Amino acid sequence: MIHLDPTRKHDFVFLFDVYDGNPNGDPDAGGMPRTDPETMQGLVTDVAIKRKIRNMVALLGEGKPGYDIYVEAGVSLNSQHERAYTELGLTEGRAAETSAQQWMCQTFFDVRMFGAVMATGKKTAGRVRGPLQLTFSRSIDSVMPQEHGITRVTRTREDDNKETEMGGKNTIAYGLYRGTGHFSAPLAAKTGVTSEDLSMLWRALTLMFEHDRASGRAEITLRGLYIFTHADAFGTAPARTLTDMVKVERAIPGDQPIRDFNNYLITIEETPIPDGVTFTRVVG
């Protein structure tokens, strides 16, 4: 399958929606859903999507060589660098750093795919520029963040006087988000990305919300994954020309609030796809 070829450039669009949840809380705003203050469109950072991909790869690739995760909760980055030095029996120095960097690329999926700055600590592994870059995801329409008060009847400590404690949850009623990604074949050749890695990436993207359920993310669903594969490593058409072919339009009057995925019409303008570009519909 051509979309699994790491020697070609790939550009892709993904769509996901959320019902009564918080797809990406902003710590600078008390955990409220991120928004563009001028348009009130919802935002989800690339970092949040990468976290979900990492978590899914950790599940799918558990125990499989080459599918460890470098940026992992509860594990210091410097200790990951030290693993390379220990495994290879290296001492400090430029040659050791180069060997450690190669080992890191071979061992960690997210280093191969996303890149990493591994220049911290005494045992360093340099910097790797990853072939995959993601944009912020942005909702098609504006969203309205809401804060909901909740109560808890159990006490935290035995000596607490109050039996009822107050809390809150932040949500939006509904939002359909669109994000894009870009895969560079020349950079993939430097980090050692394989066809199996691309297969893992696409599968992780399709499943990343299925195993990320929480009270504030119970109803987040991937609605579309559309891949444009170029004929060569450098691309045969501008990425924007291709990703703009995925059209999302309202199927109801503009003055009505959107509350369901079926209120949108998704179309793919496949007819004007340039020569040398192959379109793959994975989801949607």
PDB file of C-alpha atoms in Angstrom:
ATOM      1  CA  MET A   1       0.000   0.000   0.000  1.00  0.00           C
ATOM      2  CA  ILE A   2       1.443   3.292  -1.141  1.00  0.00           C
ATOM      3  CA  HIS A   3       0.618   5.235   2.034  1.00  0.00           C
ATOM      4  CA  LEU A   4       2.992   2.907   3.919  1.00  0.00           C
ATOM      5  CA  ASP A   5       5.996   3.911   1.816  1.00  0.00           C
ATOM      6  CA  PRO A   6       8.485   5.953   3.910  1.00  0.00           C
ATOM      7  CA  THR A   7      10.394   7.021   0.794  1.00  0.00           C
ATOM      8  CA  ARG A   8       7.462   9.218  -0.302  1.00  0.00           C
ATOM      9  CA  LYS A   9       6.098  12.471   1.098  1.00  0.00           C
ATOM     10  CA  HIS A  10       2.696  12.245   2.799  1.00  0.00           C
ATOM     11  CA  ASP A  11       0.265  15.017   3.753  1.00  0.00           C
ATOM     12  CA  PHE A  12      -2.892  14.186   5.664  1.00  0.00           C
ATOM     13  CA  VAL A  13      -6.031  15.619   7.219  1.00  0.00           C
ATOM     14  CA  PHE A  14      -7.800  14.216  10.279  1.00  0.00           C
ATOM     15  CA  LEU A  15     -11.185  15.112  11.732  1.00  0.00           C
ATOM     16  CA  PHE A  16     -12.479  14.380  15.218  1.00  0.00           C
ATOM     17  CA  ASP A  17     -15.407  15.578  17.271  1.00  0.00           C
ATOM     18  CA  VAL A  18     -16.271  15.897  20.956  1.00  0.00           C
ATOM     19  CA  TYR A  19     -19.606  15.787  22.770  1.00  0.00           C
ATOM     20  CA  ASP A  20     -19.968  17.335  26.219  1.00  0.00           C
ATOM     21  CA  GLY A  21     -16.267  17.128  26.937  1.00  0.00           C
ATOM     22  CA  ASN A  22     -12.947  18.926  27.089  1.00  0.00           C
ATOM     23  CA  PRO A  23     -10.589  17.860  24.284  1.00  0.00           C
ATOM     24  CA  ASN A  24      -7.631  19.937  25.513  1.00  0.00           C
ATOM     25  CA  GLY A  25      -7.718  21.996  28.706  1.00  0.00           C
ATOM     26  CA  ASP A  26      -5.618  25.152  29.018  1.00  0.00           C
ATOM     27  CA  PRO A  27      -3.689  25.212  32.331  1.00  0.00           C
ATOM     28  CA  ASP A  28      -3.344  28.998  32.040  1.00  0.00           C
ATOM     29  CA  ALA A  29      -7.139  29.300  32.026  1.00  0.00           C
ATOM     30  CA  GLY A  30      -8.010  26.970  34.878  1.00  0.00           C
ATOM     31  CA  GLY A  31      -8.352  23.945  32.599  1.00  0.00           C
ATOM     32  CA  MET A  32     -10.990  25.500  30.332  1.00  0.00           C
ATOM     33  CA  PRO A  33     -11.095  24.166  26.747  1.00  0.00           C
ATOM     34  CA  ARG A  34      -8.597  26.008  24.561  1.00  0.00           C
ATOM     35  CA  THR A  35     -10.076  28.582  22.204  1.00  0.00           C
ATOM     36  CA  ASP A  36      -9.037  31.264  19.750  1.00  0.00           C
ATOM     37  CA  PRO A  37     -10.142  34.432  21.610  1.00  0.00           C
ATOM     38  CA  GLU A  38     -10.964  36.275  18.373  1.00  0.00           C
ATOM     39  CA  THR A  39     -13.119  33.608  16.690  1.00  0.00           C
ATOM     40  CA  MET A  40     -13.939  31.381  19.691  1.00  0.00           C
ATOM     41  CA  GLN A  41     -13.018  28.351  17.621  1.00  0.00           C
ATOM     42  CA  GLY A  42     -11.780  25.453  19.734  1.00  0.00           C
ATOM     43  CA  LEU A  43      -8.099  24.506  19.638  1.00  0.00           C
ATOM     44  CA  VAL A  44      -6.220  21.287  20.382  1.00  0.00           C
ATOM     45  CA  THR A  45      -2.425  21.498  20.418  1.00  0.00           C
ATOM     46  CA  ASP A  46      -0.129  19.284  18.383  1.00  0.00           C
ATOM     47  CA  VAL A  47       1.463  18.230  21.692  1.00  0.00           C
ATOM     48  CA  ALA A  48      -1.876  16.828  22.898  1.00  0.00           C
ATOM     49  CA  ILE A  49      -2.330  14.771  19.719  1.00  0.00           C
ATOM     50  CA  LYS A  50       1.262  13.489  19.884  1.00  0.00           C
ATOM     51  CA  ARG A  51       0.646  12.406  23.482  1.00  0.00           C
ATOM     52  CA  LYS A  52      -2.325  10.317  22.386  1.00  0.00           C
ATOM     53  CA  ILE A  53      -0.304   8.782  19.547  1.00  0.00           C
ATOM     54  CA  ARG A  54       2.522   7.939  21.960  1.00  0.00           C
ATOM     55  CA  ASN A  55       0.105   6.319  24.397  1.00  0.00           C
ATOM     56  CA  MET A  56      -1.466   4.242  21.640  1.00  0.00           C
ATOM     57  CA  VAL A  57       1.888   3.141  20.240  1.00  0.00           C
ATOM     58  CA  ALA A  58       2.931   2.104  23.758  1.00  0.00           C
ATOM     59  CA  LEU A  59      -0.111  -0.198  23.870  1.00  0.00           C
ATOM     60  CA  LEU A  60       0.173  -1.554  20.336  1.00  0.00           C
ATOM     61  CA  GLY A  61       3.933  -2.027  20.449  1.00  0.00           C
ATOM     62  CA  GLU A  62       4.315  -3.235  24.025  1.00  0.00           C
ATOM     63  CA  GLY A  63       7.290  -5.597  24.247  1.00  0.00           C
ATOM     64  CA  LYS A  64       8.165  -5.070  20.606  1.00  0.00           C
ATOM     65  CA  PRO A  65      11.745  -3.916  19.855  1.00  0.00           C
ATOM     66  CA  GLY A  66      11.879  -0.409  18.418  1.00  0.00           C
ATOM     67  CA  TYR A  67       8.553   0.751  19.868  1.00  0.00           C
ATOM     68  CA  ASP A  68       9.601   2.133  23.227  1.00  0.00           C
ATOM     69  CA  ILE A  69       8.445   5.681  23.995  1.00  0.00           C
ATOM     70  CA  TYR A  70      11.012   8.363  24.840  1.00  0.00           C
ATOM     71  CA  VAL A  71       8.651  11.027  26.260  1.00  0.00           C
ATOM     72  CA  GLU A  72       6.897   8.915  28.862  1.00  0.00           C
ATOM     73  CA  ALA A  73       5.123   9.983  32.051  1.00  0.00           C
ATOM     74  CA  GLY A  74       7.175   9.367  35.160  1.00  0.00           C
ATOM     75  CA  VAL A  75      10.434   8.690  33.308  1.00  0.00           C
ATOM     76  CA  SER A  76      13.171  11.339  33.142  1.00  0.00           C
ATOM     77  CA  LEU A  77      14.639  12.107  29.738  1.00  0.00           C
ATOM     78  CA  ASN A  78      18.199  11.915  31.035  1.00  0.00           C
ATOM     79  CA  SER A  79      17.607   8.369  32.238  1.00  0.00           C
ATOM     80  CA  GLN A  80      16.578   7.435  28.694  1.00  0.00           C
ATOM     81  CA  HIS A  81      19.887   8.793  27.381  1.00  0.00           C
ATOM     82  CA  GLU A  82      21.720   6.796  30.013  1.00  0.00           C
ATOM     83  CA  ARG A  83      20.045   3.632  28.726  1.00  0.00           C
ATOM     84  CA  ALA A  84      21.795   4.134  25.393  1.00  0.00           C
ATOM     85  CA  TYR A  85      25.204   4.604  27.016  1.00  0.00           C
ATOM     86  CA  THR A  86      24.701   1.538  29.210  1.00  0.00           C
ATOM     87  CA  GLU A  87      23.463  -0.688  26.373  1.00  0.00           C
ATOM     88  CA  LEU A  88      26.341   0.306  24.100  1.00  0.00           C
ATOM     89  CA  GLY A  89      29.012   0.534  26.796  1.00  0.00           C
ATOM     90  CA  LEU A  90      29.817   4.133  25.881  1.00  0.00           C
ATOM     91  CA  THR A  91      31.752   6.848  27.664  1.00  0.00           C
ATOM     92  CA  GLU A  92      31.220  10.576  27.154  1.00  0.00           C
ATOM     93  CA  GLY A  93      32.392  12.250  23.934  1.00  0.00           C
ATOM     94  CA  ARG A  94      31.314  13.239  20.429  1.00  0.00           C
ATOM     95  CA  ALA A  95      31.631   9.733  19.005  1.00  0.00           C
ATOM     96  CA  ALA A  96      29.626   8.356  21.920  1.00  0.00           C
ATOM     97  CA  GLU A  97      26.907  10.966  21.366  1.00  0.00           C
ATOM     98  CA  THR A  98      26.576   9.950  17.704  1.00  0.00           C
ATOM     99  CA  SER A  99      26.313   6.260  18.573  1.00  0.00           C
ATOM    100  CA  ALA A 100      23.809   7.022  21.328  1.00  0.00           C
ATOM    101  CA  GLN A 101      21.692   9.068  18.907  1.00  0.00           C
ATOM    102  CA  GLN A 102      21.516   6.165  16.456  1.00  0.00           C
ATOM    103  CA  TRP A 103      20.488   3.827  19.274  1.00  0.00           C
ATOM    104  CA  MET A 104      17.802   6.258  20.424  1.00  0.00           C
ATOM    105  CA  CYS A 105      16.345   6.436  16.909  1.00  0.00           C
ATOM    106  CA  GLN A 106      16.299   2.644  16.636  1.00  0.00           C
ATOM    107  CA  THR A 107      14.800   2.121  20.086  1.00  0.00           C
ATOM    108  CA  PHE A 108      12.179   4.865  20.453  1.00  0.00           C
ATOM    109  CA  PHE A 109       9.291   5.253  18.006  1.00  0.00           C
ATOM    110  CA  ASP A 110       8.640   8.863  18.956  1.00  0.00           C
ATOM    111  CA  VAL A 111      12.287   9.841  18.427  1.00  0.00           C
ATOM    112  CA  ARG A 112      12.218   8.339  14.916  1.00  0.00           C
ATOM    113  CA  MET A 113       8.872   9.919  14.074  1.00  0.00           C
ATOM    114  CA  PHE A 114       8.681  13.221  16.000  1.00  0.00           C
ATOM    115  CA  GLY A 115      12.337  13.953  16.682  1.00  0.00           C
ATOM    116  CA  ALA A 116      13.756  15.007  20.055  1.00  0.00           C
ATOM    117  CA  VAL A 117      16.201  17.320  21.801  1.00  0.00           C
ATOM    118  CA  MET A 118      18.453  14.901  23.687  1.00  0.00           C
ATOM    119  CA  ALA A 119      21.207  17.345  24.634  1.00  0.00           C
ATOM    120  CA  THR A 120      20.486  17.459  28.382  1.00  0.00           C
ATOM    121  CA  GLY A 121      22.492  15.831  31.129  1.00  0.00           C
ATOM    122  CA  LYS A 122      26.077  14.566  30.994  1.00  0.00           C
ATOM    123  CA  LYS A 123      25.292  11.657  28.667  1.00  0.00           C
ATOM    124  CA  THR A 124      23.731  13.337  25.666  1.00  0.00           C
ATOM    125  CA  ALA A 125      22.450  12.093  22.316  1.00  0.00           C
ATOM    126  CA  GLY A 126      22.237  15.348  20.359  1.00  0.00           C
ATOM    127  CA  ARG A 127      19.195  16.569  18.480  1.00  0.00           C
ATOM    128  CA  VAL A 128      17.016  14.722  16.000  1.00  0.00           C
ATOM    129  CA  ARG A 129      14.686  16.482  13.601  1.00  0.00           C
ATOM    130  CA  GLY A 130      11.645  14.266  13.127  1.00  0.00           C
ATOM    131  CA  PRO A 131       9.880  13.686   9.794  1.00  0.00           C
ATOM    132  CA  LEU A 132       6.334  14.062  11.151  1.00  0.00           C
ATOM    133  CA  GLN A 133       4.892  17.455  12.022  1.00  0.00           C
ATOM    134  CA  LEU A 134       1.332  18.148  13.184  1.00  0.00           C
ATOM    135  CA  THR A 135      -0.604  21.392  13.284  1.00  0.00           C
ATOM    136  CA  PHE A 136      -2.927  22.663  15.980  1.00  0.00           C
ATOM    137  CA  SER A 137      -6.406  21.226  15.405  1.00  0.00           C
ATOM    138  CA  ARG A 138      -9.116  23.872  15.086  1.00  0.00           C
ATOM    139  CA  SER A 139     -12.883  23.494  15.347  1.00  0.00           C
ATOM    140  CA  ILE A 140     -14.911  24.247  12.241  1.00  0.00           C
ATOM    141  CA  ASP A 141     -17.313  26.504  14.129  1.00  0.00           C
ATOM    142  CA  SER A 142     -17.030  28.493  17.342  1.00  0.00           C
ATOM    143  CA  VAL A 143     -17.474  26.665  20.632  1.00  0.00           C
ATOM    144  CA  MET A 144     -18.783  27.855  23.976  1.00  0.00           C
ATOM    145  CA  PRO A 145     -16.704  26.691  26.975  1.00  0.00           C
ATOM    146  CA  GLN A 146     -18.832  25.993  30.041  1.00  0.00           C
ATOM    147  CA  GLU A 147     -17.983  25.336  33.672  1.00  0.00           C
ATOM    148  CA  HIS A 148     -20.209  22.895  35.546  1.00  0.00           C
ATOM    149  CA  GLY A 149     -20.266  22.783  39.334  1.00  0.00           C
ATOM    150  CA  ILE A 150     -20.190  19.333  40.913  1.00  0.00           C
ATOM    151  CA  THR A 151     -20.379  18.105  44.498  1.00  0.00           C
ATOM    152  CA  ARG A 152     -18.797  15.231  46.377  1.00  0.00           C
ATOM    153  CA  VAL A 153     -20.378  13.875  49.554  1.00  0.00           C
ATOM    154  CA  THR A 154     -17.334  11.964  50.824  1.00  0.00           C
ATOM    155  CA  ARG A 155     -14.717  13.712  52.941  1.00  0.00           C
ATOM    156  CA  THR A 156     -11.045  13.840  51.970  1.00  0.00           C
ATOM    157  CA  ARG A 157      -9.798  13.455  55.565  1.00  0.00           C
ATOM    158  CA  GLU A 158     -11.427  12.030  58.664  1.00  0.00           C
ATOM    159  CA  ASP A 159     -11.152  15.331  60.516  1.00  0.00           C
ATOM    160  CA  ASP A 160     -12.798  17.400  57.764  1.00  0.00           C
ATOM    161  CA  ASN A 161     -15.950  19.080  59.063  1.00  0.00           C
ATOM    162  CA  LYS A 162     -17.688  19.414  55.714  1.00  0.00           C
ATOM    163  CA  GLU A 163     -19.297  16.325  54.248  1.00  0.00           C
ATOM    164  CA  THR A 164     -19.921  17.991  50.894  1.00  0.00           C
ATOM    165  CA  GLU A 165     -17.096  19.386  48.768  1.00  0.00           C
ATOM    166  CA  MET A 166     -17.468  21.458  45.624  1.00  0.00           C
ATOM    167  CA  GLY A 167     -15.648  20.999  42.348  1.00  0.00           C
ATOM    168  CA  GLY A 168     -16.077  21.759  38.673  1.00  0.00           C
ATOM    169  CA  LYS A 169     -15.814  20.356  35.166  1.00  0.00           C
ATOM    170  CA  ASN A 170     -15.112  22.309  31.993  1.00  0.00           C
ATOM    171  CA  THR A 171     -16.694  21.250  28.709  1.00  0.00           C
ATOM    172  CA  ILE A 172     -17.973  22.279  25.330  1.00  0.00           C
ATOM    173  CA  ALA A 173     -21.336  20.961  24.120  1.00  0.00           C
ATOM    174  CA  TYR A 174     -20.037  19.936  20.696  1.00  0.00           C
ATOM    175  CA  GLY A 175     -17.172  20.637  18.325  1.00  0.00           C
ATOM    176  CA  LEU A 176     -15.806  19.142  15.110  1.00  0.00           C
ATOM    177  CA  TYR A 177     -12.039  19.684  14.858  1.00  0.00           C
ATOM    178  CA  ARG A 178      -9.753  19.537  11.840  1.00  0.00           C
ATOM    179  CA  GLY A 179      -5.997  18.975  11.964  1.00  0.00           C
ATOM    180  CA  THR A 180      -3.292  18.342   9.379  1.00  0.00           C
ATOM    181  CA  GLY A 181       0.001  16.465   9.360  1.00  0.00           C
ATOM    182  CA  HIS A 182       3.034  16.339   7.117  1.00  0.00           C
ATOM    183  CA  PHE A 183       5.569  13.519   6.684  1.00  0.00           C
ATOM    184  CA  SER A 184       8.990  14.275   5.176  1.00  0.00           C
ATOM    185  CA  ALA A 185      10.670  11.312   3.456  1.00  0.00           C
ATOM    186  CA  PRO A 186      14.192  12.844   3.438  1.00  0.00           C
ATOM    187  CA  LEU A 187      14.034  13.340   7.213  1.00  0.00           C
ATOM    188  CA  ALA A 188      12.540   9.858   7.649  1.00  0.00           C
ATOM    189  CA  ALA A 189      15.561   8.369   5.883  1.00  0.00           C
ATOM    190  CA  LYS A 190      17.826  10.013   8.466  1.00  0.00           C
ATOM    191  CA  THR A 191      15.912   8.681  11.476  1.00  0.00           C
ATOM    192  CA  GLY A 192      15.253   5.213  10.041  1.00  0.00           C
ATOM    193  CA  VAL A 193      11.456   5.241   9.676  1.00  0.00           C
ATOM    194  CA  THR A 194      10.138   2.008   8.116  1.00  0.00           C
ATOM    195  CA  SER A 195       6.915   0.918   6.438  1.00  0.00           C
ATOM    196  CA  GLU A 196       6.005  -0.796   9.692  1.00  0.00           C
ATOM    197  CA  ASP A 197       6.416   2.528  11.494  1.00  0.00           C
ATOM    198  CA  LEU A 198       3.999   4.237   9.102  1.00  0.00           C
ATOM    199  CA  SER A 199       1.521   1.395   9.534  1.00  0.00           C
ATOM    200  CA  MET A 200       1.818   1.872  13.297  1.00  0.00           C
ATOM    201  CA  LEU A 201       1.301   5.637  12.927  1.00  0.00           C
ATOM    202  CA  TRP A 202      -1.894   5.333  10.888  1.00  0.00           C
ATOM    203  CA  ARG A 203      -3.284   2.677  13.234  1.00  0.00           C
ATOM    204  CA  ALA A 204      -2.401   4.747  16.310  1.00  0.00           C
ATOM    205  CA  LEU A 205      -4.197   7.746  14.790  1.00  0.00           C
ATOM    206  CA  THR A 206      -7.347   5.711  14.147  1.00  0.00           C
ATOM    207  CA  LEU A 207      -7.402   4.312  17.692  1.00  0.00           C
ATOM    208  CA  MET A 208      -5.929   7.152  19.774  1.00  0.00           C
ATOM    209  CA  PHE A 209      -9.257   8.339  21.189  1.00  0.00           C
ATOM    210  CA  GLU A 210     -10.614   4.835  21.785  1.00  0.00           C
ATOM    211  CA  HIS A 211      -8.145   4.178  24.606  1.00  0.00           C
ATOM    212  CA  ASP A 212      -8.004   7.721  25.985  1.00  0.00           C
ATOM    213  CA  ARG A 213     -11.439   7.750  27.604  1.00  0.00           C
ATOM    214  CA  ALA A 214     -11.902   9.842  30.727  1.00  0.00           C
ATOM    215  CA  SER A 215     -14.801  11.698  32.339  1.00  0.00           C
ATOM    216  CA  GLY A 216     -13.995  14.789  30.292  1.00  0.00           C
ATOM    217  CA  ARG A 217     -13.120  12.874  27.116  1.00  0.00           C
ATOM    218  CA  ALA A 218     -15.700  10.109  27.034  1.00  0.00           C
ATOM    219  CA  GLU A 219     -17.162  11.102  23.669  1.00  0.00           C
ATOM    220  CA  ILE A 220     -14.281  12.010  21.383  1.00  0.00           C
ATOM    221  CA  THR A 221     -14.318  10.193  18.045  1.00  0.00           C
ATOM    222  CA  LEU A 222     -12.081  10.167  14.992  1.00  0.00           C
ATOM    223  CA  ARG A 223     -14.358  11.022  12.050  1.00  0.00           C
ATOM    224  CA  GLY A 224     -11.898  11.109   9.179  1.00  0.00           C
ATOM    225  CA  LEU A 225      -8.306  10.344   8.166  1.00  0.00           C
ATOM    226  CA  TYR A 226      -7.358  11.273   4.601  1.00  0.00           C
ATOM    227  CA  ILE A 227      -3.831  10.756   3.237  1.00  0.00           C
ATOM    228  CA  PHE A 228      -2.273  12.319   0.137  1.00  0.00           C
ATOM    229  CA  THR A 229       0.853  10.434  -0.987  1.00  0.00           C
ATOM    230  CA  HIS A 230       3.292  12.023  -3.423  1.00  0.00           C
ATOM    231  CA  ALA A 231       5.190  10.268  -6.205  1.00  0.00           C
ATOM    232  CA  ASP A 232       8.581  11.000  -4.678  1.00  0.00           C
ATOM    233  CA  ALA A 233      10.324  12.079  -1.486  1.00  0.00           C
ATOM    234  CA  PHE A 234      10.046  15.831  -2.067  1.00  0.00           C
ATOM    235  CA  GLY A 235       6.452  16.231  -3.233  1.00  0.00           C
ATOM    236  CA  THR A 236       4.718  16.890  -6.508  1.00  0.00           C
ATOM    237  CA  ALA A 237       2.243  19.530  -5.285  1.00  0.00           C
ATOM    238  CA  PRO A 238       2.027  22.031  -2.395  1.00  0.00           C
ATOM    239  CA  ALA A 239       0.627  20.493   0.778  1.00  0.00           C
ATOM    240  CA  ARG A 240      -2.046  23.177   1.115  1.00  0.00           C
ATOM    241  CA  THR A 241      -3.361  22.436  -2.382  1.00  0.00           C
ATOM    242  CA  LEU A 242      -3.999  18.863  -1.289  1.00  0.00           C
ATOM    243  CA  THR A 243      -5.324  19.344   2.235  1.00  0.00           C
ATOM    244  CA  ASP A 244      -7.753  22.023   1.015  1.00  0.00           C
ATOM    245  CA  MET A 245      -9.469  19.307  -1.030  1.00  0.00           C
ATOM    246  CA  VAL A 246     -11.009  18.006   2.178  1.00  0.00           C
ATOM    247  CA  LYS A 247     -14.071  20.230   2.536  1.00  0.00           C
ATOM    248  CA  VAL A 248     -16.157  20.550   5.709  1.00  0.00           C
ATOM    249  CA  GLU A 249     -19.392  22.514   5.370  1.00  0.00           C
ATOM    250  CA  ARG A 250     -22.433  23.084   7.527  1.00  0.00           C
ATOM    251  CA  ALA A 251     -25.478  21.063   6.477  1.00  0.00           C
ATOM    252  CA  ILE A 252     -27.857  23.249   8.524  1.00  0.00           C
ATOM    253  CA  PRO A 253     -28.507  27.023   8.512  1.00  0.00           C
ATOM    254  CA  GLY A 254     -25.661  29.125   9.888  1.00  0.00           C
ATOM    255  CA  ASP A 255     -27.690  30.567  12.770  1.00  0.00           C
ATOM    256  CA  GLN A 256     -28.376  27.154  14.321  1.00  0.00           C
ATOM    257  CA  PRO A 257     -25.942  25.681  16.863  1.00  0.00           C
ATOM    258  CA  ILE A 258     -24.134  22.530  15.782  1.00  0.00           C
ATOM    259  CA  ARG A 259     -24.768  19.563  18.088  1.00  0.00           C
ATOM    260  CA  ASP A 260     -24.111  16.521  15.890  1.00  0.00           C
ATOM    261  CA  PHE A 261     -21.613  15.272  13.316  1.00  0.00           C
ATOM    262  CA  ASN A 262     -24.459  14.791  10.849  1.00  0.00           C
ATOM    263  CA  ASN A 263     -24.949  18.565  10.881  1.00  0.00           C
ATOM    264  CA  TYR A 264     -21.825  18.742   8.678  1.00  0.00           C
ATOM    265  CA  LEU A 265     -21.177  17.660   5.107  1.00  0.00           C
ATOM    266  CA  ILE A 266     -17.710  16.210   4.384  1.00  0.00           C
ATOM    267  CA  THR A 267     -16.618  16.103   0.749  1.00  0.00           C
ATOM    268  CA  ILE A 268     -13.323  15.200  -0.933  1.00  0.00           C
ATOM    269  CA  GLU A 269     -12.581  16.890  -4.250  1.00  0.00           C
ATOM    270  CA  GLU A 270     -10.742  13.917  -5.765  1.00  0.00           C
ATOM    271  CA  THR A 271     -11.152  15.047  -9.393  1.00  0.00           C
ATOM    272  CA  PRO A 272      -8.518  17.833  -9.344  1.00  0.00           C
ATOM    273  CA  ILE A 273      -5.876  15.764  -7.471  1.00  0.00           C
ATOM    274  CA  PRO A 274      -2.592  16.502  -9.295  1.00  0.00           C
ATOM    275  CA  ASP A 275      -0.778  13.849 -11.299  1.00  0.00           C
ATOM    276  CA  GLY A 276       1.633  11.884  -9.172  1.00  0.00           C
ATOM    277  CA  VAL A 277      -0.459  12.161  -5.990  1.00  0.00           C
ATOM    278  CA  THR A 278      -2.411   9.201  -4.622  1.00  0.00           C
ATOM    279  CA  PHE A 279      -5.356   9.643  -2.258  1.00  0.00           C
ATOM    280  CA  THR A 280      -6.118   7.125   0.525  1.00  0.00           C
ATOM    281  CA  ARG A 281      -9.228   7.308   2.668  1.00  0.00           C
ATOM    282  CA  VAL A 282      -8.402   5.467   5.916  1.00  0.00           C
ATOM    283  CA  VAL A 283     -11.409   6.656   7.936  1.00  0.00           C
ATOM    284  CA  GLY A 284     -14.441   8.618   6.802  1.00  0.00           C
TER     285      GLY A 284
END
